[in-house]
Amino acid sequence: MPDRVRRLLDYVVDHYVVRDEQRDIDLAAGVREPGEAIEADKRQAAMREGIRADELANPFRLGLVAAYRARLAGEPEVPLDDRRPNEDRIADALIHFLVRFDLATSTTEETEPMKYVYRVAVDWSRLGEVAQRAGIDLDATLRDLAAGSGRR
């Protein structure tokens, strides 16, 4: 059985990311485009986003834990510096799966030309509602991970 954070990510992918991609495909489809081609494009989009979720699952988990720890420390945002490859991947994951769907916000600060620190603030209330719909207790999950208990 997949871990709880991965289940949350899969839920976000299925209910937000893929639906958004498929809506864009419908909007971009020409009147004369065959329905089979549109459906094939939608399947490809779903597959592409599933692959992206696989690639970013660990950075997504690390980002949620970092944001949760920041929250516990009274910090509303987690800073992620794109000059550090691991933080860049975390920022990519959080922005792609949360910020795009108003489950978090992000601001940027240029540190040097074309290099940035992203400050991501998770909307814990909204993400908690999404997690609940996915059958996940977000606070308990992140508390376990932040404590390093190994439970997911």
N, CA and C of each residue as an Amber inpcrd file, in Angstrom:
protein
   456
   0.8470000  -1.1790000   0.0000000   0.0000000   0.0000000   0.0000000
   0.8950000   1.2460000   0.0000000   0.5690000   2.2110000  -0.8400000
   1.4090000   3.4070000  -0.8890000   1.3480000   4.1770000   0.4270000
   2.4120000   4.9130000   0.7020000   2.4170000   5.6970000   1.9370000
   1.3800000   6.8200000   1.8560000   1.1070000   7.4200000   2.9930000
   0.0320000   8.4190000   3.0620000   0.3340000   9.6810000   2.2680000
   1.5670000  10.1440000   2.2760000   1.8910000  11.3440000   1.4990000
   1.7740000  11.0400000   0.0140000   2.1870000   9.8540000  -0.3980000
   2.0530000   9.4850000  -1.8150000   0.5770000   9.3790000  -2.1880000
  -0.2450000   8.8700000  -1.2950000  -1.6880000   8.8160000  -1.5710000
  -2.2520000  10.2180000  -1.7420000  -1.7880000  11.1540000  -0.9190000
  -2.2190000  12.5430000  -1.0560000  -1.7620000  13.1030000  -2.3980000
  -0.5120000  12.8610000  -2.7560000   0.0020000  13.3270000  -4.0460000
  -0.8090000  12.7330000  -5.1900000  -1.0850000  11.4460000  -5.1310000
  -1.8760000  10.8050000  -6.1880000  -3.2760000  11.4160000  -6.2760000
  -3.8510000  11.7330000  -5.1310000  -5.1700000  12.3630000  -5.1250000
  -5.1040000  13.7390000  -5.7940000  -4.0890000  14.5280000  -5.4580000
  -3.9240000  15.8470000  -6.0710000  -3.7230000  15.6990000  -7.5770000
  -2.9100000  14.7420000  -7.9770000  -2.6750000  14.5170000  -9.4080000
  -3.9850000  14.1660000 -10.1000000  -4.7230000  13.2120000  -9.5570000
  -5.9720000  12.7620000 -10.1960000  -7.0620000  13.8270000 -10.2030000
  -7.2260000  14.5400000  -9.0840000  -8.3570000  15.4480000  -8.9370000
  -8.0750000  16.9020000  -9.2970000  -6.8150000  17.2520000  -9.4350000
  -6.4660000  18.6260000  -9.7810000  -5.6170000  18.6860000 -11.0520000
  -4.4490000  18.0540000 -11.0180000  -3.4900000  18.2010000 -12.1140000
  -4.0360000  17.6200000 -13.4090000  -4.4430000  16.3640000 -13.3820000
  -4.9240000  15.7210000 -14.6110000  -6.2080000  16.3810000 -15.1020000
  -7.0990000  16.6950000 -14.1970000  -8.3370000  17.3730000 -14.6260000
  -8.0410000  18.7180000 -15.2790000  -7.0820000  19.4500000 -14.7340000
  -6.6880000  20.7330000 -15.3110000  -6.0970000  20.5340000 -16.7050000
  -5.2180000  19.5560000 -16.8460000  -4.6120000  19.2550000 -18.1470000
  -5.6860000  18.8470000 -19.1600000  -6.6030000  18.0090000 -18.7320000
  -7.6440000  17.5380000 -19.6490000  -8.5980000  18.6650000 -20.0380000
  -8.8710000  19.5490000 -19.1380000  -9.7060000  20.7110000 -19.4500000
  -9.0040000  21.5840000 -20.4970000  -7.6880000  21.7710000 -20.3320000
  -6.9200000  22.5340000 -21.3210000  -6.9520000  21.8630000 -22.6910000
  -6.8810000  20.5460000 -22.7090000  -6.9550000  19.8080000 -23.9820000
  -8.3060000  20.0340000 -24.6300000  -9.3750000  19.9520000 -23.8410000
 -10.7190000  20.1960000 -24.3960000 -10.8320000  21.6120000 -24.9630000
 -10.3060000  22.5870000 -24.2290000 -10.3970000  23.9760000 -24.6710000
  -9.5750000  24.2380000 -25.9330000  -8.4570000  23.5300000 -26.0650000
  -7.5800000  23.7450000 -27.2120000  -7.9920000  22.9270000 -28.4310000
  -8.8450000  21.9530000 -28.2280000  -9.2330000  21.0680000 -29.3380000
 -10.0460000  21.8340000 -30.3770000  -9.6810000  21.6200000 -31.6020000
 -10.4260000  22.2250000 -32.7000000 -11.7200000  21.4730000 -32.9470000
 -12.6580000  22.1420000 -33.5840000 -13.9680000  21.5400000 -33.8770000
 -13.8130000  20.2800000 -34.7190000 -12.8470000  20.2930000 -35.5920000
 -12.6670000  19.1630000 -36.5120000 -11.7550000  18.0740000 -35.9740000
 -11.2020000  18.2890000 -34.7890000 -10.3070000  17.2700000 -34.2280000
 -11.1280000  16.0590000 -33.8010000 -10.7270000  14.8680000 -34.2530000
 -11.4940000  13.6610000 -33.8980000 -11.4920000  13.3960000 -32.3940000
 -12.6120000  12.9080000 -31.9170000 -12.7460000  12.6000000 -30.4950000
 -11.7080000  11.6160000 -30.0060000 -11.3290000  10.6630000 -30.8740000
 -10.3160000   9.6790000 -30.4750000  -8.9690000  10.3580000 -30.2110000
  -8.6500000  11.3620000 -31.0230000  -7.3860000  12.0820000 -30.8470000
  -7.4060000  12.8710000 -29.5400000  -8.5340000  13.4690000 -29.2300000
  -8.6680000  14.2280000 -27.9840000  -8.5160000  13.2870000 -26.7920000
  -9.1740000  12.1480000 -26.8480000  -9.0830000  11.1810000 -25.7510000
  -7.6670000  10.6370000 -25.6140000  -6.9800000  10.4250000 -26.7280000
  -5.5850000   9.9640000 -26.6850000  -4.7050000  11.0220000 -26.0240000
  -4.9470000  12.2910000 -26.3600000  -4.1950000  13.3790000 -25.7320000
  -4.4390000  13.4110000 -24.2250000  -5.6650000  13.1720000 -23.8250000
  -5.9900000  13.1700000 -22.3910000  -5.2990000  12.0050000 -21.6720000
  -5.2690000  10.8430000 -22.3130000  -4.5740000   9.6980000 -21.7030000
  -3.0820000   9.9830000 -21.5790000  -2.5090000  10.5970000 -22.6100000
  -1.0890000  10.9450000 -22.5660000  -0.8090000  11.9530000 -21.4510000
  -1.6900000  12.9170000 -21.2930000  -1.5150000  13.9110000 -20.2240000
  -1.5500000  13.2370000 -18.8590000  -2.4970000  12.3160000 -18.6690000
  -2.5990000  11.6020000 -17.3950000  -1.3420000  10.7780000 -17.1480000
  -0.8470000  10.1150000 -18.1830000   0.3620000   9.3070000 -18.0420000
   1.5710000  10.2020000 -17.7400000   1.6710000  11.3140000 -18.4380000
   2.7770000  12.2540000 -18.2380000   2.7820000  12.7830000 -16.7930000
   1.6130000  13.1350000 -16.2880000   1.5370000  13.6550000 -14.9190000
   1.8000000  12.5570000 -13.8900000   1.4080000  11.3300000 -14.1950000
   1.7420000  10.2130000 -13.3000000   3.2400000   9.9980000 -13.2120000
   3.9100000  10.1030000 -14.3460000   5.3700000   9.9770000 -14.3680000
   6.0090000  11.1170000 -13.5930000   5.4810000  12.3170000 -13.7870000
   6.0190000  13.4770000 -13.0570000   5.8250000  13.2980000 -11.5500000
   4.6810000  12.7600000 -11.1600000   4.4400000  12.5000000  -9.7310000
   5.4350000  11.4750000  -9.2010000   5.7230000  10.4410000  -9.9950000
   6.7220000   9.4540000  -9.5710000   8.0760000  10.1210000  -9.3540000
   8.4570000  10.9950000 -10.2810000   9.7550000  11.6680000 -10.2040000
   9.8440000  12.6330000  -9.0250000   8.7280000  13.2610000  -8.6900000
   8.7370000  14.2970000  -7.6550000   8.1320000  13.8520000  -6.3200000
   7.8210000  12.5730000  -6.1810000   7.1810000  12.0950000  -4.9500000
   8.0490000  12.3440000  -3.7190000   9.3230000  12.0110000  -3.7950000
  10.1840000  12.2240000  -2.6280000  10.3980000  13.7080000  -2.3500000
  10.7030000  14.5490000  -3.3670000  10.7920000  15.9870000  -3.0780000
   9.4860000  16.5600000  -2.5260000   8.3370000  16.0610000  -2.9910000
   7.0430000  16.5080000  -2.4730000   6.9410000  16.1780000  -0.9850000
   7.2980000  14.9570000  -0.6270000   7.2550000  14.5250000   0.7780000
   8.2060000  15.3860000   1.6210000   9.4300000  15.5510000   1.1400000
  10.4030000  16.3590000   1.8810000   9.9280000  17.7970000   2.0390000
   9.3000000  18.3310000   0.9990000   8.7990000  19.6960000   1.0540000
   7.6730000  19.8690000   2.0540000   6.7510000  18.9020000   2.0730000
   5.6590000  18.9830000   3.0540000   6.1940000  18.8980000   4.4710000
   7.1610000  18.0230000   4.6910000   7.7380000  17.9000000   6.0320000
   8.4710000  19.1820000   6.4110000   9.2340000  19.7540000   5.4790000
   9.9410000  21.0080000   5.7600000   8.9520000  22.1330000   6.0550000
   7.8700000  22.2020000   5.2840000   6.8590000  23.2350000   5.5130000
   6.1640000  23.0180000   6.8640000   5.9250000  21.7660000   7.2150000
   5.2950000  21.4470000   8.4940000   6.2170000  21.8390000   9.6530000
   7.4990000  21.5280000   9.5170000   8.4580000  21.9070000  10.5680000
   8.5460000  23.4230000  10.6870000   8.5270000  24.1180000   9.5560000
   8.5420000  25.5830000   9.5830000   7.3020000  26.0940000  10.3120000
   6.1730000  25.4920000  10.0150000   4.9160000  25.8780000  10.6730000
   5.0180000  25.6980000  12.1810000   5.5780000  24.5650000  12.6110000
   5.7350000  24.3150000  14.0440000   6.6600000  25.3360000  14.6950000
   7.6150000  25.8460000  13.9270000   8.5570000  26.8440000  14.4350000
   7.9940000  28.2590000  14.3340000   6.7410000  28.3810000  13.8930000
   6.1080000  29.6820000  13.7900000   6.4100000  30.4200000  12.5030000
   7.0100000  29.7400000  11.5490000   7.3310000  30.3390000  10.2530000
   6.2410000  29.9720000   9.2530000   5.6260000  30.9410000   8.6010000
   4.5430000  30.6350000   7.6710000   5.0280000  30.0880000   6.3240000
   6.3310000  30.2610000   6.0490000   6.8550000  29.8480000   4.7430000
   8.0980000  28.9820000   4.9320000   8.3570000  28.1760000   3.9170000
   9.6040000  27.4280000   3.8840000  10.4290000  27.9940000   2.7260000
  11.6710000  28.4470000   3.0060000  12.5170000  28.9790000   1.9300000
  13.2270000  27.8390000   1.2050000  13.2550000  27.9220000  -0.1210000
  13.8840000  26.8930000  -0.9480000  14.7710000  27.5880000  -1.9820000
  16.0410000  27.3230000  -1.9170000  17.0390000  27.9920000  -2.7550000
  17.3340000  27.1380000  -3.9850000  17.0920000  27.6860000  -5.1740000
  17.2830000  26.8910000  -6.3920000  18.7530000  26.6410000  -6.7310000
  19.6730000  27.2240000  -5.9810000  21.0940000  26.9270000  -6.1650000
  21.4570000  25.5920000  -5.5250000  20.5790000  25.0840000  -4.7010000
  20.7650000  23.7590000  -4.0740000  19.8350000  22.7870000  -4.8090000
  20.3860000  21.8200000  -5.5110000  19.5570000  20.9370000  -6.3480000
  18.3980000  20.2670000  -5.6130000  18.6200000  19.8230000  -4.3710000
  17.5320000  19.1730000  -3.6440000  16.4090000  20.1600000  -3.3200000
  16.7610000  21.3900000  -2.9690000  15.7440000  22.4040000  -2.6790000
  15.0350000  22.8490000  -3.9560000  15.7610000  22.8770000  -5.0550000
  15.1490000  23.2220000  -6.3400000  14.0840000  22.1930000  -6.7130000
  14.3750000  20.9090000  -6.4930000  13.4030000  19.8370000  -6.7840000
  12.1900000  19.9430000  -5.8440000  12.4400000  20.2740000  -4.5920000
  11.3310000  20.4390000  -3.6410000  10.4480000  21.6030000  -4.0820000
  11.0640000  22.7140000  -4.4540000  10.2840000  23.8660000  -4.9260000
   9.4780000  23.4790000  -6.1580000  10.0910000  22.7690000  -7.0850000
   9.3980000  22.3140000  -8.2880000   8.1720000  21.4880000  -7.9150000
   8.3420000  20.5520000  -6.9960000   7.2340000  19.6840000  -6.5910000
   6.1080000  20.4760000  -5.9280000   6.4540000  21.3280000  -4.9690000
   5.4190000  22.0710000  -4.2460000   4.6980000  23.0570000  -5.1590000
   5.4340000  23.7020000  -6.0430000   4.8030000  24.6520000  -6.9550000
   3.9250000  23.9250000  -7.9650000   4.4300000  22.8300000  -8.5170000
   3.6640000  22.1000000  -9.5370000   2.3820000  21.4890000  -8.9790000
   2.4620000  20.9210000  -7.7890000   1.3140000  20.1840000  -7.2560000
   0.4500000  20.9680000  -6.2670000   0.9860000  22.0130000  -5.6560000
   0.1980000  22.7540000  -4.6710000  -0.0790000  24.1930000  -5.0840000
   0.9500000  24.9330000  -5.4360000   0.7640000  26.3540000  -5.7480000
  -0.1670000  26.5270000  -6.9460000  -0.0010000  25.7230000  -7.9610000
  -0.8410000  25.8330000  -9.1630000  -2.3270000  25.7390000  -8.8500000
  -2.6710000  25.0940000  -7.7480000  -4.0780000  24.8460000  -7.4280000
  -4.5120000  25.5340000  -6.1450000  -3.7910000  26.5930000  -5.7950000
  -4.1060000  27.4150000  -4.6230000  -4.1310000  26.6250000  -3.3180000
  -3.3340000  25.5770000  -3.2620000  -3.1670000  24.8280000  -2.0210000
  -1.9370000  25.3360000  -1.2640000  -1.2150000  26.2480000  -1.9020000
  -0.0600000  26.9190000  -1.3200000   0.1830000  28.1720000  -2.1490000
   0.9960000  29.0660000  -1.5970000   1.4080000  30.2520000  -2.3480000
   2.9310000  30.2620000  -2.3930000   3.4490000  31.0280000  -3.3370000
   4.8880000  31.1050000  -3.4880000   5.2920000  32.5160000  -3.8740000
   6.3620000  32.9830000  -3.2700000   6.9790000  34.2340000  -3.6880000
   8.4270000  33.9150000  -4.0150000   9.0330000  34.7910000  -4.8160000
  10.4280000  34.5650000  -5.1850000  11.2610000  35.7880000  -4.8360000
  12.5110000  35.5120000  -4.5490000  13.4830000  36.5650000  -4.2690000
  14.7230000  36.2160000  -5.0860000  15.1270000  37.1170000  -5.9520000
  16.3140000  36.8660000  -6.7570000  17.5500000  37.0250000  -5.8680000
  18.3950000  36.0040000  -5.8590000  19.6030000  36.0250000  -5.0280000
  20.8230000  36.4410000  -5.8330000  20.7870000  36.1570000  -7.1050000
  21.8010000  36.5570000  -8.0780000  21.1240000  36.4110000  -9.4320000
  21.7220000  36.8870000 -10.5080000  21.0200000  36.8040000 -11.7900000
  20.5400000  35.3750000 -12.1040000  19.2430000  35.2560000 -12.3310000
  18.5860000  33.9980000 -12.7010000  18.6420000  32.9190000 -11.6170000
  18.8540000  33.2970000 -10.3770000  18.8560000  32.3760000  -9.2410000
  17.9100000  32.9350000  -8.1920000  17.1220000  32.0430000  -7.5870000
  16.0420000  32.4950000  -6.7290000  15.9240000  31.6700000  -5.4560000
  15.3710000  32.3130000  -4.4410000  14.8590000  31.6120000  -3.2740000
  13.3470000  31.6990000  -3.3910000  12.7110000  30.5400000  -3.3740000
  11.2470000  30.4620000  -3.3960000  10.7850000  30.3200000  -1.9570000
   9.7950000  31.0800000  -1.5990000   9.2170000  30.9750000  -0.2660000
   7.8010000  30.4400000  -0.4470000   7.6320000  29.2050000   0.0010000
   6.3600000  28.5060000  -0.1970000   5.6090000  28.4710000   1.1270000
   4.3670000  28.9220000   1.0740000   3.4830000  28.8880000   2.2430000
   2.3140000  27.9620000   1.9220000   2.2590000  26.8400000   2.5940000
   1.1730000  25.8840000   2.3870000  -0.0920000  26.4340000   3.0320000
  -1.2010000  26.3240000   2.3300000  -2.5030000  26.6580000   2.9050000
  -2.9690000  25.3980000   3.6420000  -2.6160000  25.3130000   4.9080000
  -2.8500000  24.0920000   5.6730000  -4.3120000  23.7330000   5.7700000
  -5.1640000  24.7230000   5.8290000  -6.5990000  24.4560000   5.9050000
  -7.0940000  23.7880000   4.6230000  -6.7600000  24.3950000   3.4860000
  -7.1990000  23.8280000   2.1970000  -6.5680000  22.4670000   1.9310000
  -5.2650000  22.3500000   2.1990000  -4.6110000  21.0650000   1.9600000
  -5.1510000  20.0040000   2.9080000  -5.4740000  20.3980000   4.1270000
  -6.0800000  19.4580000   5.0680000  -7.4190000  18.9460000   4.5810000
  -8.2110000  19.8280000   3.9640000  -9.4960000  19.4010000   3.3920000
  -9.2880000  18.4180000   2.2540000  -8.3060000  18.6880000   1.4120000
  -7.9990000  17.7770000   0.3040000  -7.5470000  16.4310000   0.8670000
  -6.6760000  16.4700000   1.8500000  -6.1890000  15.2340000   2.4640000
  -7.3440000  14.4460000   3.0750000  -8.2540000  15.1400000   3.7260000
  -9.4080000  14.4690000   4.3300000 -10.2310000  13.7630000   3.2630000
 -10.4400000  14.4460000   2.1100000 -11.1820000  13.8080000   1.0130000
 -10.4360000  12.5840000   0.4790000  -9.1130000  12.5970000   0.6190000
  -8.3000000  11.4600000   0.1830000  -8.2090000  10.3810000   1.2700000
  -8.8420000  10.6350000   2.4170000  -8.8240000   9.6660000   3.5070000
  -7.5470000   9.6940000   4.3280000  -6.9180000  10.8570000   4.4080000
  -5.6340000  10.9810000   5.0970000  -5.7330000  12.0420000   6.1840000
  -5.2090000  11.7210000   7.3560000  -5.0820000  12.6900000   8.4420000
  -3.7420000  13.3840000   8.2340000  -3.7730000  14.5560000   7.6220000
  -2.5470000  15.2530000   7.2460000  -1.6880000  15.5910000   8.4470000
  -2.2850000  16.1250000   9.5020000  -1.4940000  16.4950000  10.6800000
  -0.7980000  15.2820000  11.2800000  -1.5020000  14.1880000  11.4360000
  -0.8920000  12.9850000  12.0160000   0.2120000  12.4530000  11.1050000
  -0.0290000  12.4750000   9.8160000   0.9660000  11.9900000   8.8550000
   2.2400000  12.8180000   8.9410000   2.0950000  14.1360000   8.9000000
   3.2740000  14.9960000   8.9200000   3.9370000  15.0070000  10.2940000
   3.1630000  14.8790000  11.3250000   3.7310000  14.7920000  12.6830000
   4.6280000  13.5490000  12.7700000   4.1430000  12.4180000  12.2420000
   4.9330000  11.1830000  12.2460000   6.2200000  11.3530000  11.4480000
   6.1070000  11.9300000  10.2680000   7.2870000  12.1040000   9.4240000
   8.2680000  13.1030000  10.0260000   7.7510000  14.1920000  10.5700000
   8.6190000  15.2120000  11.1670000   9.3550000  14.6740000  12.3950000
   8.7090000  13.7690000  13.0870000   9.3250000  13.1680000  14.2720000
  10.3220000  12.0740000  13.8820000  10.3070000  11.7160000  12.5910000
  11.2330000  10.6870000  12.1220000  10.8780000   9.2980000  12.5660000
   9.5650000   9.0740000  12.7920000   9.1430000   7.7670000  13.2920000
   9.2120000   6.6880000  12.2210000   9.3670000   7.1070000  10.9530000
   9.4240000   6.1170000   9.8790000   8.0580000   5.7600000   9.3340000
   7.0000000   6.0550000  10.0870000   5.6540000   5.7880000   9.5750000
   5.3290000   6.7980000   8.5080000   4.6150000   6.3600000   7.5100000
   4.2710000   7.2470000   6.4270000   2.7780000   7.3620000   6.3460000
